[in-house]
Amino acid sequence: MNRLSALVLRLLPAALAVAVALGLAAIVAAVGGHAPGRAVGALVSGSLGSAENVADVLVRATPLVLTGAAVMLAFRSGIFNIGAEGQFLAGALAAGVVGTKTGPFPGQALVALLSGVLAGAAWASLPALLRIRRGVSEVITTILLNFVALYLVSFAVNGPLQEQSRTYPQSDALASTADLWRLAPSIDDRLHVGVLLALLVAIAAGALLSRTSLGLRLRSAGLNADAARLAGFPVVRDLALAFALSGAIAGLGGAVELCGVTHRLYEKLSPGYGYTAIAVALLGGLRVPGMVAGALFFAALGAGASSMERTVGVSAVLAVAVQGATLLAVAVLGTPAVARRLERAGLRRPAATGETS
Amino acid sequence: MIVEFLAAGLALGTPILLAALGELLVERSGVLDIGLEGTMLVGAFAAAVAAQQAGTPLPGVLAAAAAGVAVAVLFGTAAVLLGADQIIVGTAINLLALGGTGALYREVYGETGTSLVLPTLPRIELPVLSKLPVVGPVLFSQHALVYLALLLVPVMAFFLARTGLGLRVRALGDHPRAAESLGLPVRRDRMIVLAVAGALAGLAGAALSLASAGSFVEGVTAGRGFVALAVVVFGRWSPWGVLAGSLLFGVASALQFQFQATAIRLPYQLFLMLPYVLTLLALLLPRGLARAPLALGASYERD
């Protein structure tokens, strides 16, 4: 296989994602009688247009990098964690309790983040328990827990955590010591330290998977649990650990979003980061660089969609449809039937190498 | 008062019941379609558009069923015919449906906020039964989809347990390879089952936008497709169990409205949480999954 076709293959999902985004924007704009060209233009310029957009995209990408890393770690360990959304919310809720009900004290932000980590891990432990003890697939249980978390947050911000004035269903603002440090307040006030933290955690998760013996065991369990068991790996213990780690990373995502961006807990804290994370991780081929690129892509898409909504009037929720279409395209491209066609066209190595999902 | 309350529970449980019965069939054939939420949502949107254009509800119901079939066929093409991962494809369908209907709704009906008034499904009074004292006027004066859903419960129970075709569906879900070796076209049959379930999910959407909600807003299903998924597990893959789970959800939702309407300050979120928590508890019990189809969720590749 020559270099060019390898490059085409590598870029195929990304190119598809961009094409899908622009195509859907044009179609939906045309249905509503808007100029398709203007919608596409606004989508592009809103995401890449100016330097100040870059900070916006980085901040938007942060929760996606963390939930994406959580999904990546789970999927490569053979766990279908559809519950990053719930774990994210559990993390945000825990950080919200710490941030509004304690302090202020120095280091409060760190305590808030740690409690988010623990809450996310705890939230992922029930599906782990059900899978290990009862053989229940985590697909359904993690989805169920997403809704439990959502209603728990809703209950909290309408009840025990509601702001003192009892006006809106939201918590009070966090104590100032619970806010994350700004990276460059003189350049852009939105850039918080969580942006870097997310990147470090994603790299660490990738290194854990590919460079440690624990990672080898997790990946083996993901590829073939029976073989891993026969090899003498402590599969059950590792599985529980992988669930907890995945939940912990997603929970950190919730805490970082709360302490770094929203500073208050409210119901719609997550526009579905945990679901977008699945598209992010798979678009990136379940590898760190690709996953981070995927997070940046969907963050830019979100920024572009907001700008398109403001200027052309096409709803920003279109970005969600693009996530779906991209995910569908990536899933279909990875199937044996389609892979064979790509092989014949010289776009894919014969016999898929490495792990798929 | 208690009867009215039960009637409300029945009406609110109907979209769940319709969707869950379809999903039950799909899962018994070995396919896990978590795109149910999206399928319902597209059905609800199609129902809203068609009913609003026609000015009567019936075209809406038909459009919803057709749209449901279309979404299910899309799911099936990727997940059954091409063998892509069912969970990934289901997640993709949900995102696609949420974003697609949300954006199109905005394009067709303009700015969100102006709520859409739709022609709603008429109540049908069943002869004799609706004349029963107390219970009759309330329980037997519902819209057609409520009766359809209730009728489908014994029909599906009979179909699965007592007919040759039902056995065939179960064989697809428990041992597709054995089914194939007997000459059954596994993927084609699963596509047919998916299409039927898609129609039911579409009707569930119609029941939502043309009756329960009487309107369409972005994300109107609000997780009901996922409740239906939970109900199938809660009901242990049996139509009667699914009926019980759906009614439980309906009653919990009715309770929630009741509490919001009266001055009783009970946190309604706890009621909304109920179907999810109960399903998790049911799974915690030993043998909670005793009746799950053996090949559930595995894509089928011929040797």
Tab-separated table of N, CA and C in Angstrom, chain A residues 17-44 301 304-305 308-309 312-319 321-322 325, chain B residues 99-100 103-104 107:
chain	number	residue	atom	x	y	z
A	17	ALA	N	-16.695	13.664	7.979
A	17	ALA	CA	-17.350	14.434	9.031
A	17	ALA	C	-17.562	15.871	8.579
A	18	VAL	N	-16.535	16.448	7.960
A	18	VAL	CA	-16.650	17.837	7.504
A	18	VAL	C	-17.707	17.940	6.405
A	19	ALA	N	-17.672	16.970	5.464
A	19	ALA	CA	-18.636	16.997	4.370
A	19	ALA	C	-20.061	16.885	4.901
A	20	VAL	N	-20.228	15.970	5.864
A	20	VAL	CA	-21.556	15.773	6.460
A	20	VAL	C	-22.034	17.060	7.126
A	21	ALA	N	-21.131	17.708	7.872
A	21	ALA	CA	-21.498	18.936	8.593
A	21	ALA	C	-21.979	20.004	7.616
A	22	LEU	N	-21.181	20.222	6.575
A	22	LEU	CA	-21.534	21.281	5.630
A	22	LEU	C	-22.781	20.912	4.829
A	23	GLY	N	-22.880	19.634	4.433
A	23	GLY	CA	-24.031	19.186	3.656
A	23	GLY	C	-25.329	19.324	4.430
A	24	LEU	N	-25.326	18.874	5.691
A	24	LEU	CA	-26.547	18.961	6.490
A	24	LEU	C	-26.957	20.417	6.699
A	25	ALA	N	-25.965	21.272	6.944
A	25	ALA	CA	-26.278	22.691	7.155
A	25	ALA	C	-26.958	23.263	5.913
A	26	ALA	N	-26.434	22.906	4.737
A	26	ALA	CA	-27.005	23.423	3.497
A	26	ALA	C	-28.432	22.911	3.296
A	27	ILE	N	-28.645	21.615	3.550
A	27	ILE	CA	-29.978	21.031	3.341
A	27	ILE	C	-31.003	21.674	4.264
A	28	VAL	N	-30.652	21.726	5.572
A	28	VAL	CA	-31.615	22.270	6.534
A	28	VAL	C	-31.897	23.745	6.238
A	29	ALA	N	-30.860	24.489	5.856
A	29	ALA	CA	-31.069	25.897	5.520
A	29	ALA	C	-32.012	26.018	4.323
A	30	ALA	N	-31.826	25.137	3.326
A	30	ALA	CA	-32.659	25.193	2.122
A	30	ALA	C	-34.117	24.892	2.451
A	31	VAL	N	-34.340	23.912	3.355
A	31	VAL	CA	-35.713	23.563	3.753
A	31	VAL	C	-36.421	24.781	4.329
A	32	GLY	N	-35.688	25.558	5.124
A	32	GLY	CA	-36.300	26.711	5.779
A	32	GLY	C	-36.259	27.975	4.920
A	33	GLY	N	-35.782	27.865	3.682
A	33	GLY	CA	-35.761	29.023	2.804
A	33	GLY	C	-34.623	29.993	3.082
A	34	HIS	N	-33.615	29.557	3.863
A	34	HIS	CA	-32.419	30.384	4.031
A	34	HIS	C	-31.457	30.080	2.891
A	35	ALA	N	-30.533	30.986	2.648
A	35	ALA	CA	-29.531	30.725	1.609
A	35	ALA	C	-28.546	29.676	2.120
A	36	PRO	N	-28.473	28.504	1.462
A	36	PRO	CA	-27.565	27.447	1.935
A	36	PRO	C	-26.127	27.923	2.016
A	37	GLY	N	-25.697	28.717	1.044
A	37	GLY	CA	-24.316	29.183	1.021
A	37	GLY	C	-23.974	30.019	2.246
A	38	ARG	N	-24.937	30.860	2.662
A	38	ARG	CA	-24.692	31.708	3.836
A	38	ARG	C	-24.577	30.869	5.094
A	39	ALA	N	-25.436	29.835	5.173
A	39	ALA	CA	-25.394	28.977	6.365
A	39	ALA	C	-24.042	28.272	6.461
A	40	VAL	N	-23.587	27.721	5.332
A	40	VAL	CA	-22.305	27.020	5.325
A	40	VAL	C	-21.168	27.982	5.659
A	41	GLY	N	-21.242	29.182	5.079
A	41	GLY	CA	-20.219	30.187	5.340
A	41	GLY	C	-20.154	30.558	6.811
A	42	ALA	N	-21.342	30.744	7.417
A	42	ALA	CA	-21.391	31.124	8.831
A	42	ALA	C	-20.856	30.005	9.706
A	43	LEU	N	-21.153	28.772	9.307
A	43	LEU	CA	-20.688	27.616	10.070
A	43	LEU	C	-19.157	27.568	10.078
A	44	VAL	N	-18.568	27.814	8.924
A	44	VAL	CA	-17.106	27.753	8.816
A	44	VAL	C	-16.456	28.932	9.528
A	301	LEU	N	-17.356	22.826	15.620
A	301	LEU	CA	-18.684	22.699	15.010
A	301	LEU	C	-19.734	23.379	15.888
A	304	GLY	N	-19.286	27.067	15.582
A	304	GLY	CA	-19.765	27.481	14.266
A	304	GLY	C	-21.280	27.454	14.196
A	305	ALA	N	-21.892	26.432	14.809
A	305	ALA	CA	-23.351	26.314	14.768
A	305	ALA	C	-24.009	27.457	15.534
A	308	MET	N	-23.858	30.380	13.360
A	308	MET	CA	-24.806	30.229	12.256
A	308	MET	C	-26.226	30.549	12.737
A	309	GLU	N	-26.535	30.133	13.970
A	309	GLU	CA	-27.863	30.412	14.513
A	309	GLU	C	-28.072	31.918	14.669
A	312	VAL	N	-27.602	33.511	10.610
A	312	VAL	CA	-28.469	33.058	9.528
A	312	VAL	C	-29.815	32.556	10.048
A	313	GLY	N	-29.856	32.141	11.317
A	313	GLY	CA	-31.121	31.683	11.880
A	313	GLY	C	-31.367	30.197	11.732
A	314	VAL	N	-30.314	29.443	11.350
A	314	VAL	CA	-30.461	27.984	11.325
A	314	VAL	C	-30.091	27.459	12.716
A	315	SER	N	-30.970	26.605	13.283
A	315	SER	CA	-30.790	26.196	14.677
A	315	SER	C	-29.460	25.499	14.941
A	316	ALA	N	-28.851	25.849	16.072
A	316	ALA	CA	-27.541	25.282	16.434
A	316	ALA	C	-27.629	23.805	16.778
A	317	VAL	N	-28.851	23.326	17.035
A	317	VAL	CA	-29.004	21.915	17.394
A	317	VAL	C	-28.614	21.017	16.216
A	318	LEU	N	-28.485	21.631	15.046
A	318	LEU	CA	-28.017	20.905	13.865
A	318	LEU	C	-26.687	20.204	14.145
A	319	ALA	N	-25.868	20.831	14.998
A	319	ALA	CA	-24.567	20.241	15.337
A	319	ALA	C	-24.738	18.824	15.879
A	321	ALA	N	-27.074	16.692	15.013
A	321	ALA	CA	-27.331	15.806	13.876
A	321	ALA	C	-26.023	15.450	13.175
A	322	VAL	N	-25.121	16.426	13.100
A	322	VAL	CA	-23.826	16.159	12.465
A	322	VAL	C	-23.051	15.114	13.264
A	325	ALA	N	-24.601	11.798	12.340
A	325	ALA	CA	-24.274	11.348	10.986
A	325	ALA	C	-22.812	10.903	10.910
B	99	GLY	N	-30.960	16.071	16.630
B	99	GLY	CA	-30.492	17.241	15.898
B	99	GLY	C	-31.336	17.515	14.668
B	100	GLY	N	-31.663	16.460	13.944
B	100	GLY	CA	-32.408	16.615	12.699
B	100	GLY	C	-33.805	17.172	12.925
B	103	ALA	N	-33.611	20.847	14.290
B	103	ALA	CA	-33.275	21.869	13.297
B	103	ALA	C	-34.405	22.029	12.275
B	104	LEU	N	-34.987	20.906	11.829
B	104	LEU	CA	-36.060	20.990	10.842
B	104	LEU	C	-37.306	21.655	11.434
B	107	GLU	N	-36.872	25.181	11.198
B	107	GLU	CA	-36.977	25.673	9.827
B	107	GLU	C	-38.426	25.692	9.350
